[in-house]
């Protein structure tokens, strides 16, 4: 399980790097992106491992990849529209 955690964290860092290069103008600060990717992948690995049990290493890494992508996609801002305040001033 230690190797799966290490590989999933590296997958999350790789996802963060790809997202920051492809969508740099639509993402928040790099610190947020490079924290969300590995933490999302670690959570995905943990969640998948708990659901499937031991012995499903490739599926666990697939779950880590999927949850990492989903969490990074939640950080993407809309293109071309300025952000509006919740309360008008």
PDB file of C-alpha atoms in Angstrom:
ATOM      1  CA  UNK A   1       0.000   0.000   0.000  1.00  0.00           C
ATOM      2  CA  UNK A   2       2.955   2.318   0.548  1.00  0.00           C
ATOM      3  CA  UNK A   3       3.984   2.021  -3.108  1.00  0.00           C
ATOM      4  CA  UNK A   4       0.432   2.692  -4.243  1.00  0.00           C
ATOM      5  CA  UNK A   5       0.323   5.841  -2.115  1.00  0.00           C
ATOM      6  CA  UNK A   6       3.646   7.042  -3.514  1.00  0.00           C
ATOM      7  CA  UNK A   7       2.651   6.346  -7.119  1.00  0.00           C
ATOM      8  CA  UNK A   8      -0.750   7.982  -6.657  1.00  0.00           C
ATOM      9  CA  UNK A   9       0.876  11.109  -5.215  1.00  0.00           C
ATOM     10  CA  UNK A  10       3.219  11.204  -8.204  1.00  0.00           C
ATOM     11  CA  UNK A  11       0.218  10.772 -10.519  1.00  0.00           C
ATOM     12  CA  UNK A  12      -1.430  13.720  -8.801  1.00  0.00           C
ATOM     13  CA  UNK A  13       1.678  15.844  -9.261  1.00  0.00           C
ATOM     14  CA  UNK A  14       1.786  14.877 -12.924  1.00  0.00           C
ATOM     15  CA  UNK A  15      -1.874  15.775 -13.341  1.00  0.00           C
ATOM     16  CA  UNK A  16      -1.260  19.119 -11.657  1.00  0.00           C
ATOM     17  CA  UNK A  17       1.677  19.841 -13.946  1.00  0.00           C
ATOM     18  CA  UNK A  18      -0.319  19.018 -17.071  1.00  0.00           C
ATOM     19  CA  UNK A  19      -3.303  21.063 -15.904  1.00  0.00           C
ATOM     20  CA  UNK A  20      -1.150  24.046 -14.984  1.00  0.00           C
ATOM     21  CA  UNK A  21       0.494  24.070 -18.406  1.00  0.00           C
ATOM     22  CA  UNK A  22      -2.650  23.521 -20.440  1.00  0.00           C
ATOM     23  CA  UNK A  23      -5.010  25.745 -18.438  1.00  0.00           C
ATOM     24  CA  UNK A  24      -2.721  28.235 -16.721  1.00  0.00           C
ATOM     25  CA  UNK A  25      -5.006  31.201 -17.414  1.00  0.00           C
ATOM     26  CA  UNK A  26      -8.110  29.490 -15.998  1.00  0.00           C
ATOM     27  CA  UNK A  27      -6.686  27.974 -12.796  1.00  0.00           C
ATOM     28  CA  UNK A  28      -6.009  29.595  -9.409  1.00  0.00           C
ATOM     29  CA  UNK A  29      -2.530  29.915  -7.913  1.00  0.00           C
ATOM     30  CA  UNK A  30       0.002  27.176  -8.596  1.00  0.00           C
ATOM     31  CA  UNK A  31       0.187  26.338  -4.907  1.00  0.00           C
ATOM     32  CA  UNK A  32      -3.503  25.448  -4.898  1.00  0.00           C
ATOM     33  CA  UNK A  33      -3.233  23.353  -8.055  1.00  0.00           C
ATOM     34  CA  UNK A  34      -0.119  21.488  -6.926  1.00  0.00           C
ATOM     35  CA  UNK A  35      -1.738  20.753  -3.559  1.00  0.00           C
ATOM     36  CA  UNK A  36      -5.110  19.648  -4.899  1.00  0.00           C
ATOM     37  CA  UNK A  37      -3.717  17.178  -7.450  1.00  0.00           C
ATOM     38  CA  UNK A  38      -1.706  14.937  -5.098  1.00  0.00           C
ATOM     39  CA  UNK A  39      -4.240  15.177  -2.266  1.00  0.00           C
ATOM     40  CA  UNK A  40      -7.068  14.276  -4.633  1.00  0.00           C
ATOM     41  CA  UNK A  41      -5.106  11.338  -6.014  1.00  0.00           C
ATOM     42  CA  UNK A  42      -4.242  10.099  -2.519  1.00  0.00           C
ATOM     43  CA  UNK A  43      -7.868  10.358  -1.478  1.00  0.00           C
ATOM     44  CA  UNK A  44      -8.931   8.531  -4.630  1.00  0.00           C
ATOM     45  CA  UNK A  45      -6.445   5.744  -3.966  1.00  0.00           C
ATOM     46  CA  UNK A  46      -7.644   5.432  -0.382  1.00  0.00           C
ATOM     47  CA  UNK A  47     -11.295   5.429  -1.403  1.00  0.00           C
ATOM     48  CA  UNK A  48     -10.784   2.857  -4.156  1.00  0.00           C
ATOM     49  CA  UNK A  49      -8.626   0.649  -1.938  1.00  0.00           C
ATOM     50  CA  UNK A  50     -11.271   0.668   0.788  1.00  0.00           C
ATOM     51  CA  UNK A  51     -14.018  -0.154  -1.718  1.00  0.00           C
ATOM     52  CA  UNK A  52     -12.191  -2.945  -3.573  1.00  0.00           C
ATOM     53  CA  UNK A  53      -9.827  -4.303  -0.956  1.00  0.00           C
ATOM     54  CA  UNK A  54      -6.202  -5.338  -1.362  1.00  0.00           C
ATOM     55  CA  UNK A  55      -4.885  -6.900  -4.548  1.00  0.00           C
ATOM     56  CA  UNK A  56      -6.380  -4.436  -7.037  1.00  0.00           C
ATOM     57  CA  UNK A  57      -3.383  -2.189  -7.579  1.00  0.00           C
ATOM     58  CA  UNK A  58      -4.154  -1.042 -11.127  1.00  0.00           C
ATOM     59  CA  UNK A  59      -7.793  -0.314 -10.310  1.00  0.00           C
ATOM     60  CA  UNK A  60      -6.709   1.576  -7.204  1.00  0.00           C
ATOM     61  CA  UNK A  61      -4.367   3.729  -9.289  1.00  0.00           C
ATOM     62  CA  UNK A  62      -7.172   4.251 -11.793  1.00  0.00           C
ATOM     63  CA  UNK A  63      -9.414   5.487  -8.998  1.00  0.00           C
ATOM     64  CA  UNK A  64      -6.639   7.793  -7.820  1.00  0.00           C
ATOM     65  CA  UNK A  65      -6.300   9.192 -11.325  1.00  0.00           C
ATOM     66  CA  UNK A  66     -10.032   9.663 -11.709  1.00  0.00           C
ATOM     67  CA  UNK A  67     -10.558  11.484  -8.397  1.00  0.00           C
ATOM     68  CA  UNK A  68      -7.476  13.639  -9.023  1.00  0.00           C
ATOM     69  CA  UNK A  69      -8.849  14.714 -12.417  1.00  0.00           C
ATOM     70  CA  UNK A  70     -12.275  15.442 -10.952  1.00  0.00           C
ATOM     71  CA  UNK A  71     -10.898  17.590  -8.137  1.00  0.00           C
ATOM     72  CA  UNK A  72      -8.617  19.516 -10.480  1.00  0.00           C
ATOM     73  CA  UNK A  73     -11.526  20.105 -12.836  1.00  0.00           C
ATOM     74  CA  UNK A  74     -13.411  21.776  -9.984  1.00  0.00           C
ATOM     75  CA  UNK A  75     -10.705  24.449  -9.851  1.00  0.00           C
ATOM     76  CA  UNK A  76     -11.183  25.569 -13.464  1.00  0.00           C
ATOM     77  CA  UNK A  77     -12.744  29.008 -13.831  1.00  0.00           C
ATOM     78  CA  UNK A  78     -15.028  29.927 -16.739  1.00  0.00           C
ATOM     79  CA  UNK A  79     -13.262  31.377 -19.778  1.00  0.00           C
ATOM     80  CA  UNK A  80     -13.945  34.895 -20.919  1.00  0.00           C
ATOM     81  CA  UNK A  81     -16.328  35.887 -18.141  1.00  0.00           C
ATOM     82  CA  UNK A  82     -15.252  37.989 -15.177  1.00  0.00           C
ATOM     83  CA  UNK A  83     -16.060  36.648 -11.762  1.00  0.00           C
ATOM     84  CA  UNK A  84     -19.068  38.333 -10.126  1.00  0.00           C
ATOM     85  CA  UNK A  85     -19.615  39.074  -6.489  1.00  0.00           C
ATOM     86  CA  UNK A  86     -22.342  37.272  -4.619  1.00  0.00           C
ATOM     87  CA  UNK A  87     -23.694  40.519  -3.141  1.00  0.00           C
ATOM     88  CA  UNK A  88     -24.094  43.613  -5.318  1.00  0.00           C
ATOM     89  CA  UNK A  89     -22.331  46.667  -3.988  1.00  0.00           C
TER      90      UNK A  89
END
